[in-house]
């Protein structure tokens, strides 16, 4: 069953508001890395009543490109359409901000994410070889596959 979009409230967070770290760290386990981009980003949360269910973080890379640096949905609420809703909103924000493209990076092992981003019109644009091996202290496995490379998906606006 999908959540109805009218049940979900989207709010832009003030940069000095309290951040939903338990969600942000689901997508990026390094708090240090998360903190390195939060203060330059636009942060949106999806909530139902008072409960925060999802977050998306948008960081401009230039006047033309904006990156989804972080997206996460609370595990019991995943696969209900909230991630898609957050990405569709990010596409609107990027279009309104006159960016020419929006991108997102994910691991070669993140099968669901690779599916989701392509379903929403993003296309593989770059592979950062060995990114996860070089940037994280411990090996990361998902779906029985080692996360080695970062795949960058881009949607031209
Ligand atoms: N495995 C398989 N399919 C998945 C999936 C997964 N892990 N995550 C999403 N999908 C599919 C859904 O089944 C759905 O398919 P359908 O449209 O054919 O029914 C589609 O993708 C859209 O899913 P949606 O419900 O909009 O996404 P979501 O709310 O589950 O959010 C994430 C997606 C990635 C944000 C969420 O799974 C999450 O928070 N993951 C942990 C953090 C993370 O990995 N962030 C991304 C870092 S790159």
Coordinates of N, CA and C and ligand atoms in Angstrom, one line a residue:
X1 N 0.8 -1.2 0.0 CA 0.0 0.0 0.0 C 0.9 1.3 0.0
X2 N 0.6 2.2 -0.9 CA 1.4 3.4 -0.9 C 0.7 4.5 0.0
X3 N 1.5 5.3 0.6 CA 1.0 6.4 1.4 C 0.4 7.5 0.4
X4 N -0.7 8.1 0.8 CA -1.2 9.1 -0.1 C -0.4 10.4 0.1
X5 N 0.0 11.1 -1.0 CA 0.8 12.3 -0.9 C 0.2 13.3 0.0
X6 N -1.2 13.4 0.0 CA -1.8 14.4 0.8 C -1.7 14.2 2.3
X7 N -1.3 12.9 2.7 CA -1.0 12.6 4.1 C 0.4 13.1 4.6
X8 N 1.2 13.4 3.6 CA 2.6 13.8 3.9 C 2.9 15.3 3.8
X9 N 3.5 15.8 4.8 CA 3.8 17.3 4.7 C 5.3 17.4 4.4
X10 N 5.6 18.3 3.5 CA 7.0 18.6 3.1 C 7.4 19.9 3.7
X11 N 8.5 19.9 4.4 CA 8.9 21.2 5.1 C 10.4 21.4 4.8
X12 N 10.7 22.7 4.5 CA 12.2 23.0 4.3 C 12.7 23.3 5.7
X13 N 13.8 22.7 6.1 CA 14.4 22.9 7.4 C 15.3 24.1 7.4
X14 N 15.2 24.9 8.4 CA 16.2 25.9 8.6 C 17.5 25.3 8.9
X15 N 18.7 25.9 8.4 CA 19.9 25.2 8.6 C 20.3 25.0 10.1
X16 N 19.8 25.9 10.9 CA 20.2 25.7 12.4 C 19.1 25.0 13.1
X17 N 18.1 24.4 12.4 CA 17.1 23.5 13.1 C 17.8 22.2 13.5
X18 N 17.1 21.5 14.4 CA 17.7 20.2 14.8 C 17.6 19.2 13.6
X19 N 18.6 18.5 13.3 CA 18.7 17.7 12.1 C 18.3 16.2 12.4
X20 N 17.6 15.6 11.5 CA 17.2 14.2 11.8 C 18.4 13.2 11.5
X21 N 19.4 13.2 12.4 CA 20.6 12.4 12.1 C 20.3 10.9 12.0
X22 N 19.3 10.4 12.7 CA 19.1 9.0 12.7 C 18.7 8.6 11.2
X23 N 18.1 9.5 10.5 CA 17.8 9.3 9.1 C 19.0 9.5 8.2
X24 N 19.6 10.7 8.4 CA 20.8 11.1 7.6 C 21.9 10.0 7.6
X25 N 22.1 9.4 8.8 CA 23.1 8.4 8.9 C 22.8 7.1 8.3
X26 N 21.5 6.9 8.0 CA 21.1 5.7 7.2 C 21.7 5.7 5.8
X27 N 21.7 6.9 5.2 CA 22.2 7.0 3.8 C 23.7 7.2 3.8
X28 N 24.3 7.8 4.9 CA 25.7 8.1 4.9 C 26.2 7.9 6.3
X29 N 26.9 6.8 6.6 CA 27.2 6.5 7.9 C 28.3 7.4 8.6
X30 N 28.8 8.3 7.9 CA 29.8 9.2 8.5 C 29.2 10.5 8.9
X31 N 29.1 10.8 10.2 CA 28.5 12.0 10.7 C 29.4 13.2 10.3
X32 N 30.7 12.9 10.2 CA 31.6 14.0 9.8 C 31.3 14.4 8.4
X33 N 31.1 13.4 7.5 CA 30.8 13.8 6.1 C 29.5 14.5 6.0
X34 N 28.5 14.0 6.8 CA 27.2 14.6 6.7 C 27.3 16.1 7.1
X35 N 28.0 16.3 8.2 CA 28.1 17.7 8.7 C 28.9 18.6 7.8
X36 N 29.7 18.0 6.9 CA 30.5 18.8 6.0 C 29.7 19.4 4.9
X37 N 28.5 18.8 4.6 CA 27.7 19.4 3.5 C 26.4 20.0 4.0
X38 N 25.9 19.7 5.2 CA 24.6 20.2 5.6 C 24.5 21.7 5.6
X39 N 25.5 22.4 6.1 CA 25.4 23.9 6.2 C 25.3 24.6 4.9
X40 N 25.7 23.9 3.8 CA 25.6 24.6 2.5 C 24.4 24.1 1.6
X41 N 23.6 23.3 2.3 CA 22.6 22.6 1.5 C 21.2 23.1 1.8
X42 N 20.2 22.7 1.0 CA 18.8 22.8 1.3 C 18.3 21.5 1.8
X43 N 17.6 21.5 2.9 CA 17.2 20.2 3.6 C 15.7 20.2 3.7
X44 N 15.1 19.2 3.2 CA 13.6 19.0 3.2 C 13.3 17.8 4.0
X45 N 12.2 17.8 4.8 CA 11.8 16.6 5.5 C 10.3 16.3 5.1
X46 N 10.0 15.0 5.0 CA 8.7 14.6 4.8 C 8.2 14.1 6.2
X47 N 7.0 14.6 6.6 CA 6.5 14.1 7.9 C 5.0 13.8 7.8
X48 N 4.6 13.0 8.7 CA 3.2 12.7 8.8 C 2.8 13.0 10.3
X49 N 1.8 13.9 10.4 CA 1.5 14.4 11.7 C 2.8 15.0 12.2
X50 N 3.3 14.6 13.4 CA 4.6 15.2 13.9 C 5.8 14.3 13.6
X51 N 5.5 13.2 13.0 CA 6.6 12.2 12.9 C 7.4 12.4 11.6
X52 N 8.7 12.6 11.7 CA 9.6 12.8 10.5 C 9.8 11.4 9.9
X53 N 9.4 11.2 8.6 CA 9.5 9.9 7.9 C 10.6 9.9 6.9
X54 N 11.0 11.1 6.4 CA 12.1 11.1 5.4 C 12.8 12.4 5.3
X55 N 14.0 12.4 4.7 CA 14.8 13.6 4.6 C 15.5 13.5 3.2
X56 N 15.7 14.7 2.6 CA 16.5 14.8 1.4 C 17.3 16.1 1.5
X57 N 18.6 16.0 1.1 CA 19.5 17.1 1.2 C 20.0 17.5 -0.2
X58 N 19.9 18.7 -0.5 CA 20.3 19.2 -1.9 C 21.5 20.1 -1.8
X59 N 22.6 19.8 -2.4 CA 23.8 20.7 -2.4 C 24.1 21.2 -3.8
X60 N 24.1 22.5 -4.0 CA 24.5 23.0 -5.3 C 26.0 22.7 -5.6
X61 N 26.3 22.1 -6.7 CA 27.7 21.9 -7.0 C 28.3 23.1 -7.9
X62 N 27.4 23.7 -8.6 CA 27.7 24.9 -9.4 C 26.4 25.6 -9.7
X63 N 26.5 26.7 -10.5 CA 25.2 27.3 -10.9 C 24.3 26.4 -11.7
X64 N 24.9 25.4 -12.3 CA 24.1 24.5 -13.2 C 23.7 23.2 -12.7
X65 N 24.5 22.7 -11.7 CA 24.2 21.3 -11.2 C 23.9 21.3 -9.7
X66 N 22.9 20.6 -9.3 CA 22.6 20.4 -7.9 C 22.6 18.9 -7.6
X67 N 23.2 18.5 -6.5 CA 23.3 17.1 -6.1 C 22.4 16.7 -5.0
X68 N 21.8 15.6 -5.1 CA 21.1 15.0 -3.9 C 22.2 14.3 -3.1
X69 N 22.6 15.0 -2.0 CA 23.7 14.5 -1.2 C 23.2 13.4 -0.3
X70 N 22.0 13.4 0.1 CA 21.5 12.5 1.1 C 20.0 12.3 0.9
X71 N 19.5 11.1 1.0 CA 18.1 10.8 1.0 C 17.8 9.6 1.8
X72 N 16.9 9.7 2.8 CA 16.6 8.5 3.6 C 15.2 8.5 4.1
X73 N 14.6 7.3 4.2 CA 13.2 7.2 4.7 C 13.3 6.2 5.8
X74 N 12.6 6.4 6.9 CA 12.5 5.6 8.1 C 12.2 4.1 7.6
X75 N 13.0 3.1 8.1 CA 12.8 1.8 7.5 C 11.3 1.3 7.5
X76 N 10.5 1.5 8.5 CA 9.1 0.9 8.4 C 8.3 1.6 7.4
X77 N 8.7 2.7 6.9 CA 8.0 3.5 5.9 C 8.6 3.5 4.5
X78 N 9.6 2.6 4.3 CA 10.2 2.5 3.0 C 9.3 1.8 2.1
X79 N 9.5 2.0 0.8 CA 8.7 1.3 -0.3 C 7.3 1.7 -0.3
X80 N 7.0 2.9 0.3 CA 5.6 3.4 0.3 C 5.4 4.6 -0.6
X81 N 6.5 5.0 -1.3 CA 6.4 6.1 -2.2 C 7.1 7.4 -1.6
X82 N 7.6 7.4 -0.4 CA 8.1 8.7 0.2 C 9.4 9.1 -0.5
X83 N 10.3 8.1 -0.7 CA 11.5 8.4 -1.4 C 11.2 9.1 -2.8
X84 N 10.3 8.5 -3.5 CA 10.0 9.1 -4.9 C 9.4 10.5 -4.7
X85 N 8.6 10.7 -3.7 CA 8.0 12.0 -3.4 C 9.1 13.0 -3.1
X86 N 10.0 12.6 -2.3 CA 11.1 13.6 -2.0 C 12.0 13.9 -3.2
X87 N 12.2 12.9 -4.1 CA 13.0 13.1 -5.3 C 12.2 14.0 -6.3
X88 N 10.9 13.7 -6.4 CA 10.1 14.6 -7.3 C 10.2 16.0 -6.9
X89 N 10.1 16.2 -5.6 CA 10.2 17.6 -5.0 C 11.5 18.2 -5.3
X90 N 12.6 17.4 -5.1 CA 13.9 17.9 -5.4 C 14.1 18.3 -6.9
X91 N 13.5 17.6 -7.8 CA 13.5 17.9 -9.2 C 12.8 19.3 -9.4
X92 N 11.7 19.5 -8.7 CA 11.0 20.8 -8.8 C 11.8 21.9 -8.3
X93 N 12.4 21.7 -7.1 CA 13.3 22.7 -6.5 C 14.4 23.1 -7.5
X94 N 15.0 22.0 -8.1 CA 16.2 22.3 -9.0 C 15.7 23.0 -10.3
X95 N 14.5 22.6 -10.8 CA 14.0 23.3 -12.0 C 13.7 24.8 -11.6
X96 N 13.1 25.0 -10.5 CA 12.7 26.4 -10.0 C 14.0 27.2 -9.8
X97 N 15.1 26.5 -9.4 CA 16.3 27.3 -9.2 C 17.1 27.4 -10.5
X98 N 16.6 27.0 -11.6 CA 17.2 27.1 -12.9 C 18.5 26.3 -13.0
X99 N 18.6 25.2 -12.3 CA 19.7 24.3 -12.5 C 19.4 23.6 -13.8
X100 N 20.5 23.1 -14.4 CA 20.4 22.4 -15.7 C 20.3 20.9 -15.5
X101 N 20.9 20.4 -14.3 CA 20.8 19.0 -14.1 C 20.8 18.7 -12.6
X102 N 20.3 17.6 -12.2 CA 20.3 17.1 -10.8 C 21.0 15.7 -10.8
X103 N 21.8 15.5 -9.8 CA 22.5 14.2 -9.8 C 22.5 13.6 -8.4
X104 N 22.8 12.3 -8.4 CA 22.8 11.5 -7.2 C 23.8 10.4 -7.3
X105 N 24.6 10.2 -6.3 CA 25.5 9.1 -6.3 C 25.1 7.9 -5.5
X106 N 25.3 6.7 -5.9 CA 25.0 5.5 -5.1 C 26.0 4.4 -5.3
X107 N 26.0 3.4 -4.5 CA 27.0 2.4 -4.7 C 26.6 1.3 -5.7
X108 N 27.5 0.6 -6.3 CA 27.2 -0.4 -7.2 C 26.4 -1.5 -6.6
X109 N 26.4 -1.6 -5.3 CA 25.7 -2.7 -4.5 C 24.3 -2.2 -4.1
X110 N 23.9 -1.0 -4.4 CA 22.6 -0.4 -3.9 C 21.6 -0.7 -5.0
X111 N 21.1 -1.9 -5.1 CA 20.3 -2.4 -6.2 C 19.0 -1.6 -6.3
X112 N 18.3 -1.5 -5.1 CA 17.0 -0.8 -5.0 C 17.1 0.7 -5.4
X113 N 18.2 1.3 -5.0 CA 18.4 2.7 -5.3 C 18.7 2.9 -6.8
X114 N 19.5 2.0 -7.4 CA 19.8 2.1 -8.8 C 18.5 1.9 -9.6
X115 N 17.6 1.1 -9.2 CA 16.3 0.9 -9.8 C 15.5 2.2 -9.7
X116 N 15.4 2.7 -8.5 CA 14.6 3.9 -8.2 C 15.0 5.1 -9.0
X117 N 16.3 5.4 -9.0 CA 16.7 6.6 -9.7 C 16.5 6.5 -11.2
X118 N 16.7 5.3 -11.8 CA 16.5 5.2 -13.2 C 15.0 5.3 -13.5
X119 N 14.2 4.8 -12.6 CA 12.7 4.8 -12.8 C 12.2 6.3 -12.8
X120 N 13.0 7.1 -12.1 CA 12.5 8.6 -12.0 C 13.3 9.4 -13.0
X121 N 13.9 8.8 -14.0 CA 14.4 9.5 -15.2 C 15.9 9.9 -15.1
X122 N 16.6 9.4 -14.0 CA 18.0 9.6 -13.9 C 18.8 8.6 -14.8
X123 N 19.9 9.0 -15.4 CA 20.7 8.1 -16.2 C 22.1 8.0 -15.7
X124 N 22.7 6.9 -15.8 CA 24.1 6.7 -15.4 C 25.0 7.7 -16.2
X125 N 25.8 8.5 -15.4 CA 26.6 9.5 -16.1 C 28.1 9.4 -15.8
X126 N 28.4 8.7 -14.7 CA 29.8 8.6 -14.3 C 30.0 7.5 -13.3
X127 N 31.2 6.9 -13.4 CA 31.5 5.9 -12.4 C 32.8 6.3 -11.6
X128 N 32.7 6.4 -10.3 CA 33.9 6.8 -9.5 C 34.5 5.5 -9.0
X129 N 35.5 5.0 -9.7 CA 36.0 3.7 -9.4 C 36.6 3.6 -8.0
X130 N 36.3 2.6 -7.3 CA 36.9 2.3 -5.9 C 36.6 3.4 -4.9
X131 N 35.5 4.2 -5.1 CA 35.2 5.3 -4.2 C 35.0 4.8 -2.8
X132 N 34.2 3.7 -2.6 CA 33.9 3.3 -1.3 C 35.0 2.6 -0.6
X133 N 35.9 2.0 -1.4 CA 37.1 1.3 -0.8 C 38.0 2.4 -0.3
X134 N 38.2 3.5 -1.1 CA 39.1 4.5 -0.7 C 38.6 5.4 0.4
X135 N 37.3 5.6 0.5 CA 36.8 6.6 1.4 C 36.2 6.1 2.7
X136 N 36.0 4.8 2.9 CA 35.4 4.3 4.1 C 36.4 3.3 4.7
X137 N 36.5 3.3 6.0 CA 37.5 2.5 6.7 C 37.3 1.0 6.6
X138 N 36.0 0.6 6.6 CA 35.6 -0.8 6.6 C 34.9 -1.2 5.3
X139 N 35.1 -2.5 4.9 CA 34.3 -2.9 3.7 C 32.8 -2.8 4.0
X140 N 32.0 -2.4 2.9 CA 30.6 -2.3 3.1 C 30.0 -3.4 2.1
X141 N 29.0 -4.2 2.6 CA 28.4 -5.1 1.7 C 26.9 -4.9 1.8
X142 N 26.2 -5.0 0.6 CA 24.8 -4.9 0.5 C 24.3 -5.9 -0.5
X143 N 23.2 -6.5 -0.3 CA 22.7 -7.5 -1.2 C 23.7 -8.5 -1.6
X144 N 24.7 -8.8 -0.7 CA 25.7 -9.8 -1.0 C 26.8 -9.3 -2.0
X145 N 26.8 -8.0 -2.2 CA 27.8 -7.4 -3.1 C 28.6 -6.4 -2.4
X146 N 29.9 -6.3 -2.6 CA 30.7 -5.3 -2.0 C 30.5 -4.0 -2.6
X147 N 30.3 -2.9 -1.8 CA 30.2 -1.6 -2.3 C 31.6 -1.1 -2.7
X148 N 31.9 -1.0 -4.0 CA 33.3 -0.6 -4.4 C 33.2 0.8 -5.1
X149 N 32.3 0.9 -6.1 CA 32.3 2.0 -6.9 C 31.1 2.9 -6.7
X150 N 31.3 4.2 -6.9 CA 30.1 5.1 -6.8 C 29.6 5.3 -8.3
X151 N 28.3 5.0 -8.4 CA 27.6 5.3 -9.7 C 26.9 6.6 -9.6
X152 N 27.2 7.5 -10.5 CA 26.5 8.8 -10.5 C 25.4 8.8 -11.5
X153 N 24.2 9.1 -11.1 CA 23.0 9.2 -12.0 C 22.6 10.6 -12.1
X154 N 22.4 11.1 -13.3 CA 22.0 12.5 -13.6 C 20.7 12.6 -14.4
X155 N 19.9 13.5 -14.0 CA 18.7 13.9 -14.8 C 18.9 15.3 -15.3
X156 N 18.8 15.4 -16.7 CA 18.9 16.7 -17.3 C 17.5 17.3 -17.2
X157 N 17.5 18.6 -16.8 CA 16.2 19.3 -16.5 C 15.8 20.1 -17.7
Ligands
LIG1 N1 15.1 -2.6 -2.9 C1 14.3 -2.8 -3.9 N2 13.4 -1.9 -4.4 C2 13.4 -0.7 -3.8 C3 14.2 -0.3 -2.7 C4 15.1 -1.4 -2.2 N3 16.0 -1.1 -1.2 N4 14.0 0.9 -2.3 C5 13.0 1.4 -3.1 N5 12.7 0.4 -4.0 C6 11.6 0.5 -5.0 C7 10.3 0.4 -4.4 O1 9.8 -0.9 -4.2 C8 9.5 1.2 -5.4 O2 9.2 0.3 -6.5 P1 7.8 0.5 -7.4 O3 7.7 1.9 -7.7 O4 8.0 -0.4 -8.5 O5 6.7 0.0 -6.4 C9 10.4 2.3 -5.9 O6 11.7 1.8 -5.6 C10 10.2 3.6 -5.3 O7 10.4 3.4 -3.9 P2 9.9 4.5 -2.8 O8 8.9 3.9 -1.9 O9 9.5 5.8 -3.5 O10 11.3 4.7 -2.1 P3 11.5 4.7 -0.5 O11 10.5 5.6 0.2 O12 11.7 3.3 0.0 O13 12.9 5.4 -0.4 C11 15.3 5.1 -0.2 C12 14.0 4.9 -1.1 C13 16.5 4.7 -1.0 C14 15.4 6.6 0.2 C15 15.1 4.3 1.1 O14 15.1 2.9 0.7 C16 16.2 4.5 2.2 O15 16.0 5.3 3.0 N6 17.2 3.7 2.1 C17 18.3 3.8 3.2 C18 19.1 5.0 2.9 C19 19.7 5.0 1.5 O16 20.2 4.0 1.0 N7 19.7 6.2 0.9 C20 20.2 6.4 -0.5 C21 21.7 6.6 -0.5 S1 22.3 6.7 -2.1

